[in-house]
Short mmCIF file of C-alpha atoms and ligand atoms in Angstrom, two decimals:
data_model
loop_
_atom_site.label_atom_id
_atom_site.label_comp_id
_atom_site.label_asym_id
_atom_site.label_seq_id
_atom_site.Cartn_x
_atom_site.Cartn_y
_atom_site.Cartn_z
CA UNK W 1 -108.88 209.45 141.86
CA UNK W 2 -107.54 206.77 144.41
CA UNK W 3 -103.93 205.76 144.37
CA UNK W 4 -105.77 201.88 143.86
CA UNK W 5 -107.51 203.67 140.51
CA UNK W 6 -104.62 205.39 139.19
CA UNK W 7 -102.51 202.26 139.33
CA UNK W 8 -105.14 200.10 137.20
CA UNK W 9 -105.82 203.02 134.51
CA UNK W 10 -101.79 203.22 134.34
CA UNK W 11 -100.89 199.62 134.10
CA UNK W 12 -103.83 198.63 132.11
CA UNK W 13 -102.80 201.35 129.52
CA UNK W 14 -98.98 199.68 129.40
CA UNK W 15 -100.26 196.24 129.64
CA UNK W 16 -102.10 196.82 125.94
CA UNK W 17 -99.23 197.62 124.15
CA UNK W 18 -96.77 195.46 124.94
CA UNK W 19 -95.92 193.54 122.21
CA UNK W 20 -93.01 190.85 123.77
CA UNK W 21 -92.81 188.64 126.14
CA UNK W 22 -89.40 190.65 127.14
CA UNK W 23 -91.87 193.91 127.95
CA UNK W 24 -93.99 192.07 129.34
CA UNK W 25 -92.12 190.76 132.14
CA UNK W 26 -90.59 193.71 133.07
CA UNK W 27 -93.76 195.04 133.71
CA UNK W 28 -94.40 191.58 135.43
CA UNK W 29 -91.35 192.37 137.92
CA UNK W 30 -92.60 196.27 138.31
CA UNK W 31 -96.06 195.10 140.18
CA UNK W 32 -95.13 192.01 141.40
CA UNK W 33 -91.19 191.76 142.37
CA UNK W 34 -89.94 192.22 145.21
CA UNK W 35 -89.59 195.56 144.79
CA UNK W 36 -92.65 195.93 143.18
CA UNK W 37 -95.99 198.27 143.49
CA UNK W 38 -98.24 195.99 143.91
CA UNK W 39 -95.46 193.96 146.91
CA UNK W 40 -94.76 197.23 148.36
CA UNK W 41 -98.41 198.37 148.74
CA UNK W 42 -98.77 194.82 150.15
CA UNK W 43 -95.90 195.64 152.95
CA UNK W 44 -97.68 199.59 153.28
CA UNK W 45 -101.01 197.92 154.61
CA UNK W 46 -99.68 197.59 158.72
CA UNK W 47 -99.41 201.36 158.33
CA UNK W 48 -102.50 202.45 156.95
CA UNK W 49 -105.64 203.52 159.41
CA UNK W 50 -107.36 200.61 160.72
CA UNK W 51 -110.70 201.79 159.67
CA UNK W 52 -109.39 202.49 156.37
CA UNK W 53 -107.44 199.43 156.22
CA UNK W 54 -109.83 196.75 155.38
CA UNK W 55 -111.46 198.29 152.37
CA UNK W 56 -108.05 199.08 150.75
CA UNK W 57 -106.62 195.84 151.46
CA UNK W 58 -109.59 194.69 149.25
CA UNK W 59 -109.38 196.83 146.94
CA UNK W 60 -105.43 196.20 146.60
CA UNK W 61 -106.52 192.05 146.16
CA UNK W 62 -109.07 192.98 143.51
CA UNK W 63 -106.01 195.15 141.28
CA UNK W 64 -103.93 192.67 142.32
CA UNK W 65 -105.84 189.38 140.63
CA UNK W 66 -106.86 191.69 137.81
CA UNK W 67 -103.14 192.29 136.78
CA UNK W 68 -102.26 188.61 137.42
CA UNK W 69 -104.94 187.54 135.17
CA UNK W 70 -103.68 190.39 132.32
CA UNK W 71 -100.26 188.84 132.36
CA UNK W 72 -101.11 185.70 132.46
CA UNK W 73 -103.48 186.61 129.34
CA UNK W 74 -101.08 189.05 127.83
CA UNK W 75 -98.40 185.50 127.57
CA UNK W 76 -100.23 183.55 126.16
CA UNK W 77 -101.23 185.77 123.18
CA UNK W 78 -97.35 186.24 122.78
CA UNK W 79 -96.60 182.82 122.69
CA UNK W 80 -99.22 182.04 120.51
CA UNK W 81 -98.26 184.71 117.92
CA UNK W 82 -94.48 184.07 118.02
CA UNK W 83 -95.97 180.19 116.80
CA UNK W 84 -97.95 181.49 114.33
CA UNK W 85 -95.44 184.24 112.94
CA UNK W 86 -92.52 180.96 113.44
CA UNK W 87 -95.04 178.82 111.28
CA UNK W 88 -95.49 181.34 108.40
CA UNK W 89 -91.97 182.17 108.60
CA UNK W 90 -90.20 178.69 108.18
CA UNK W 91 -91.13 176.99 105.43
CA UNK W 92 -91.40 173.61 105.56
CA UNK W 93 -91.14 171.59 102.22
CA UNK W 94 -92.70 168.40 103.13
CA UNK W 95 -92.50 167.44 99.52
CA UNK W 96 -88.56 167.22 99.90
CA UNK W 97 -87.49 163.38 100.24
CA UNK W 98 -86.10 162.05 103.56
CA UNK W 99 -81.91 162.46 104.52
CA UNK W 100 -80.71 159.30 103.64
CA UNK W 101 -77.56 157.61 105.68
CA UNK W 102 -75.43 155.22 105.22
CA UNK W 103 -74.22 152.24 107.30
CA UNK W 104 -70.17 152.21 108.07
CA UNK W 105 -68.59 149.59 107.03
CA UNK W 106 -65.55 147.47 108.90
CA UNK W 107 -62.90 147.45 107.40
CA UNK W 108 -61.25 143.54 106.16
CA UNK W 109 -58.15 144.68 108.03
CA UNK W 110 -59.31 145.80 110.94
CA UNK W 111 -62.21 142.87 110.79
CA UNK W 112 -59.32 140.46 110.27
CA UNK W 113 -56.68 141.59 113.17
CA UNK W 114 -60.69 141.27 115.06
CA UNK W 115 -60.65 137.34 113.86
CA UNK W 116 -57.04 137.00 114.47
CA UNK W 117 -57.13 138.17 118.10
CA UNK W 118 -59.46 136.28 118.96
CA UNK W 119 -58.10 132.72 117.48
CA UNK W 120 -55.07 133.84 120.04
CA UNK W 121 -56.90 134.75 122.95
CA UNK W 122 -58.63 131.14 122.91
CA UNK W 123 -55.27 129.82 123.84
CA UNK W 124 -54.29 132.04 125.90
CA UNK W 125 -52.40 134.96 124.42
CA UNK W 126 -52.74 138.55 125.57
CA UNK W 127 -52.27 141.50 123.54
CA UNK W 128 -49.86 143.90 123.56
CA UNK W 129 -49.13 147.33 121.75
CA UNK W 130 -46.20 149.03 120.45
CA UNK W 131 -45.29 152.72 118.83
CA UNK W 132 -45.39 153.47 114.98
CA UNK W 133 -42.28 155.05 115.70
CA UNK W 134 -39.55 152.92 117.41
CA UNK W 135 -35.85 153.53 118.17
CA UNK W 136 -33.36 152.08 116.04
CA UNK W 137 -32.71 149.90 118.89
CA UNK W 138 -36.10 148.40 119.24
CA UNK W 139 -36.41 147.66 116.08
CA UNK W 140 -32.62 145.85 115.32
CA UNK W 141 -30.17 146.19 117.50
CA UNK W 142 -31.82 144.49 120.93
CA UNK W 143 -33.33 141.82 118.45
CA UNK W 144 -29.71 140.53 117.07
CA UNK W 145 -29.49 142.20 113.80
CA UNK W 146 -26.24 143.29 113.42
CA UNK W 147 -25.22 147.13 112.42
CA UNK W 148 -24.92 145.57 108.35
CA UNK W 149 -27.66 143.02 108.43
CA UNK W 150 -29.47 143.97 104.60
CA UNK W 151 -32.47 144.94 106.49
CA UNK W 152 -31.53 147.67 107.93
CA UNK W 153 -31.06 149.40 104.97
CA UNK W 154 -31.90 153.26 103.78
CA UNK W 155 -33.50 151.52 101.18
CA UNK W 156 -35.91 149.60 103.16
CA UNK W 157 -36.22 151.65 106.18
CA UNK W 158 -37.96 155.04 106.55
CA UNK W 159 -35.42 156.58 108.71
CA UNK W 160 -36.73 159.91 110.75
CA UNK W 161 -35.19 163.58 110.50
CA UNK W 162 -32.46 161.93 108.69
CA UNK W 163 -31.27 160.51 111.23
CA UNK W 164 -30.47 156.37 112.21
CA UNK W 165 -31.82 156.54 115.56
CA UNK W 166 -35.62 157.29 114.93
CA UNK W 167 -37.20 155.62 112.66
CA UNK W 168 -40.83 153.44 110.99
CA UNK W 169 -40.57 150.50 112.76
CA UNK W 170 -40.51 147.51 109.90
CA UNK W 171 -42.14 144.81 112.19
CA UNK W 172 -43.84 144.42 114.65
CA UNK W 173 -41.25 142.25 116.79
CA UNK W 174 -39.85 145.21 118.46
CA UNK W 175 -43.26 144.65 120.62
CA UNK W 176 -41.74 141.24 121.84
CA UNK W 177 -38.56 143.60 123.39
CA UNK W 178 -40.75 146.16 125.01
CA UNK W 179 -42.89 143.71 126.10
CA UNK W 180 -40.11 141.40 127.68
CA UNK W 181 -38.74 144.60 129.75
CA UNK W 182 -41.69 145.69 131.43
CA UNK W 183 -42.20 142.48 133.63
CA UNK W 184 -40.73 138.87 134.31
CA UNK W 185 -41.07 134.89 132.15
CA UNK W 186 -43.83 133.32 131.35
CA UNK W 187 -44.82 135.49 128.34
CA UNK W 188 -47.68 134.72 126.16
CA UNK W 189 -48.57 137.64 123.85
CA UNK W 190 -50.05 138.47 120.50
CA UNK W 191 -48.80 142.51 118.85
CA UNK W 192 -50.91 143.37 115.88
CA UNK W 193 -49.82 146.47 114.52
CA UNK W 194 -48.87 149.09 111.27
CA UNK W 195 -45.41 148.27 110.05
CA UNK W 196 -43.70 150.43 107.68
CA UNK W 197 -40.86 149.61 104.41
CA UNK W 198 -40.40 151.03 101.73
CA UNK W 199 -41.90 149.28 99.26
CA UNK W 200 -44.81 149.44 97.01
CA UNK W 201 -46.67 147.13 94.15
CA UNK W 202 -49.06 144.79 94.44
CA UNK W 203 -48.61 142.74 97.03
CA UNK W 204 -46.61 145.26 98.78
CA UNK W 205 -47.48 148.56 100.48
CA UNK W 206 -45.07 151.14 102.16
CA UNK W 207 -47.30 150.66 105.25
CA UNK W 208 -48.73 147.30 105.85
CA UNK W 209 -49.99 145.55 109.26
CA UNK W 210 -48.29 142.11 111.06
CA UNK W 211 -49.03 140.11 114.44
CA UNK W 212 -46.47 139.40 116.25
CA UNK W 213 -46.72 136.26 118.23
CA UNK W 214 -44.36 135.74 121.56
CA UNK W 215 -44.47 132.22 123.89
CA UNK W 216 -41.59 132.57 126.31
CA UNK W 217 -41.66 129.69 129.27
CA UNK W 218 -39.75 126.59 130.16
CA UNK W 219 -39.86 123.75 128.48
CA UNK W 220 -41.12 125.45 125.64
CA UNK W 221 -39.96 123.81 122.02
CA UNK W 222 -40.95 123.34 118.23
CA UNK W 223 -43.42 121.39 118.43
CA UNK W 224 -45.26 123.74 120.11
CA UNK W 225 -44.81 126.47 117.52
CA UNK W 226 -45.86 124.31 114.79
CA UNK W 227 -48.98 122.89 117.07
CA UNK W 228 -50.15 127.07 117.79
CA UNK W 229 -49.41 127.75 114.07
CA UNK W 230 -51.76 125.08 112.91
CA UNK W 231 -54.39 125.64 115.47
CA UNK W 232 -54.60 129.24 114.26
CA UNK W 233 -54.17 128.45 110.09
CA UNK W 234 -57.59 125.69 110.52
CA UNK W 235 -59.41 128.24 113.06
CA UNK W 236 -59.10 131.66 110.83
CA UNK W 237 -59.34 129.62 107.15
CA UNK W 238 -62.10 127.76 108.48
CA UNK W 239 -61.06 124.47 107.62
CA UNK W 240 -59.94 120.81 108.93
CA UNK W 241 -57.41 119.77 106.54
CA UNK W 242 -54.57 121.98 106.32
CA UNK W 243 -51.31 121.96 104.43
CA UNK W 244 -48.65 123.75 106.42
CA UNK W 245 -45.37 123.88 104.60
CA UNK W 246 -41.76 125.14 107.56
CA UNK W 247 -39.23 126.32 105.13
CA UNK W 248 -36.37 127.32 106.85
CA UNK W 249 -35.14 130.30 106.90
CA UNK W 250 -33.35 133.24 108.29
CA UNK W 251 -34.00 135.80 110.74
CA UNK W 252 -31.43 136.94 113.36
CA UNK W 253 -33.83 137.36 116.48
CA UNK W 254 -34.46 133.14 115.73
CA UNK W 255 -32.23 130.20 115.74
CA UNK W 256 -33.64 127.94 114.03
CA UNK W 257 -35.68 130.34 111.84
CA UNK W 258 -38.50 129.32 109.31
CA UNK W 259 -40.98 130.97 106.89
CA UNK W 260 -44.39 129.23 107.12
CA UNK W 261 -46.10 128.59 103.50
CA UNK W 262 -49.38 126.94 102.76
CA UNK W 263 -51.48 125.01 100.79
CA UNK W 264 -53.80 126.25 98.07
CA UNK W 265 -55.54 125.96 94.29
CA UNK W 266 -57.11 128.06 92.52
CA UNK W 267 -60.95 126.88 91.81
CA UNK W 268 -62.98 128.28 89.31
CA UNK W 269 -60.92 131.77 89.11
CA UNK W 270 -61.64 131.40 93.56
CA UNK W 271 -59.15 130.69 95.50
CA UNK W 272 -59.31 127.22 97.84
CA UNK W 273 -56.53 126.87 100.88
CA UNK W 274 -55.75 123.34 102.61
CA UNK W 275 -56.10 121.99 98.60
CA UNK W 276 -54.17 121.43 96.30
CA UNK W 277 -49.99 121.85 95.28
CA UNK W 278 -49.16 125.42 94.87
CA UNK W 279 -47.90 127.19 98.04
CA UNK W 280 -48.08 130.99 99.70
CA UNK W 281 -45.82 132.49 103.12
CA UNK W 282 -47.96 133.75 105.37
CA UNK W 283 -45.37 134.27 108.11
CA UNK W 284 -42.08 133.94 109.13
CA UNK W 285 -41.35 132.11 112.87
CA UNK W 286 -38.46 130.25 114.54
CA UNK W 287 -37.19 130.42 117.99
CA UNK W 288 -36.55 133.35 120.08
CA UNK W 289 -32.39 133.62 119.71
CA UNK W 290 -30.64 133.43 122.71
CA UNK W 291 -28.98 136.84 122.40
CA UNK W 292 -32.11 138.07 122.27
CA UNK W 293 -33.23 136.49 125.52
CA UNK W 294 -29.91 138.08 126.93
CA UNK W 295 -30.49 141.17 125.93
CA UNK W 296 -33.72 141.71 127.94
CA UNK W 297 -32.17 139.87 131.43
CA UNK W 298 -34.20 136.90 130.37
CA UNK W 299 -31.74 133.35 130.90
CA UNK W 300 -31.49 131.39 127.94
CA UNK W 301 -30.88 128.09 130.24
CA UNK W 302 -34.18 128.56 132.08
CA UNK W 303 -36.74 130.32 129.52
CA UNK W 304 -36.82 129.91 125.54
CA UNK W 305 -39.73 129.72 123.62
CA UNK W 306 -40.55 130.70 119.98
CA UNK W 307 -42.01 133.60 118.03
CA UNK W 308 -43.59 134.61 114.54
CA UNK W 309 -44.94 137.16 112.38
CA UNK W 310 -47.73 137.08 110.11
CA UNK W 311 -48.67 139.28 107.40
CA UNK W 312 -52.56 140.80 108.25
CA UNK W 313 -52.95 142.26 104.99
CA UNK W 314 -51.98 139.11 103.05
CA UNK W 315 -54.34 137.11 105.38
CA UNK W 316 -57.07 139.25 104.44
CA UNK W 317 -56.36 139.30 100.61
CA UNK W 318 -56.55 135.44 101.30
CA UNK W 319 -59.66 134.73 103.28
CA UNK W 320 -61.42 137.19 101.46
CA UNK W 321 -60.48 137.11 97.94
CA UNK W 322 -58.80 140.42 97.27
CA UNK W 323 -56.01 140.42 94.92
CA UNK W 324 -54.06 143.62 95.19
CA UNK W 325 -53.35 145.24 98.10
CA UNK W 326 -52.56 148.71 97.62
CA UNK W 327 -56.80 148.96 97.03
CA UNK W 328 -56.50 148.60 101.22
CA UNK W 329 -55.58 152.00 101.71
CA UNK W 330 -56.91 154.53 98.99
CA UNK W 331 -59.95 154.56 101.11
CA UNK W 332 -61.82 154.13 98.00
CA UNK W 333 -65.59 154.05 99.68
CA UNK W 334 -66.77 152.01 97.32
CA UNK W 335 -64.29 149.61 97.34
CA UNK W 336 -64.85 149.76 101.58
CA UNK W 337 -68.98 149.10 100.76
CA UNK W 338 -67.98 145.91 99.06
CA UNK W 339 -64.99 144.39 101.08
CA UNK W 340 -66.61 146.34 104.48
CA UNK W 341 -67.76 144.11 107.24
CA UNK W 342 -71.05 144.77 108.66
CA UNK W 343 -70.40 145.95 112.53
CA UNK W 344 -72.87 143.88 113.80
CA UNK W 345 -72.27 141.03 112.15
CA UNK W 346 -71.03 138.01 113.81
CA UNK W 347 -67.33 137.10 112.04
CA UNK W 348 -68.05 134.24 109.72
CA UNK W 349 -67.46 134.28 106.13
CA UNK W 350 -66.78 135.95 103.42
CA UNK W 351 -69.79 138.00 102.04
CA UNK W 352 -68.88 140.77 100.24
CA UNK W 353 -69.16 139.19 96.38
CA UNK W 354 -72.78 137.32 97.49
CA UNK W 355 -74.42 140.91 97.86
N1 LIG O 1 -39.90 139.81 112.10
C1 LIG O 1 -40.26 138.93 110.65
C2 LIG O 1 -40.02 139.72 109.85
O1 LIG O 1 -41.16 141.03 109.44
C3 LIG O 1 -41.21 138.15 110.90
C4 LIG O 1 -40.48 137.48 112.36
C5 LIG O 1 -41.37 137.72 113.81
C6 LIG O 1 -39.72 136.13 112.41
C7 LIG O 1 -40.97 136.64 113.97
C8 LIG O 1 -39.53 135.23 112.73
C9 LIG O 1 -40.25 135.86 114.72
O2 LIG O 1 -39.92 139.60 108.82
#
């Protein structure tokens, strides 16, 4: 039997028995790989006597084509078999209902931070941030808060590791210090973020949110502070007429200091901002104390300005009619579904109850 015939018979038999892709590839390499039987035969053509070469070459070509065709066919068969097997084994139940998915909601606190940030950025405030874990120096001392001030009391402040050096910041005011230390005046910044105090009832939670504001420049006075806060309150509550009351107060880091109340009334069980004769406190503010400026190496004779700290959660409760602060942080998905905001909506008015 000729050599060609022998190869043919052997491989026809073997290919017939092949059942999977892996084995088929093995045979393919054996025949046509770099050192494959057929490949080598072609390489040897040159050393065959001239009179036999032509015949051998044509026989070899026929064999090559035959085997290649067979391998292709076999390949197709195996693939079809695999698909059929998969279809048979993987039972797809087309009657099962589709998997539903829910769109997430923006938490009212995040929503209000976005709204407030965009209002202040329109009048030139940029955003700064500070850490939740603060040193006693930034949170109190640099802010002109003496060692024996009641705000430092263990009952209000969460101290870390039983040390008095590190604590969870009790307000966002330390960001004033951080901002002024890292560059030169003028400063015009807001700083939103989490704050902590050991307190918990319907309107206080141990973690809450504030937004700090600081504006330091030459010739800044209390009129600027009032103008800025009026502008903010009108924009935020989307009312033209607002009633605001500046009530004398005390903060160690401002002089003079004030608390700002906003006028409101309850109508048909709903809160109406800017009307009526009830007052609600929304922020603390004042002219930055010269001692604070000295602590951050700003000359108080040349530069002055104002600072304020707004309760973000309080703003959210007022604007969107939410009456229990604790619900903000209980992570009840049904609450968020109700009071949250659609991510793609432009922030306008309250939509929670109208749904
Ligand atoms: N840090 C003050 C508080 O938490 C608020 C405040 C900020 C007052 C800035 C004056 C100036 O109560």
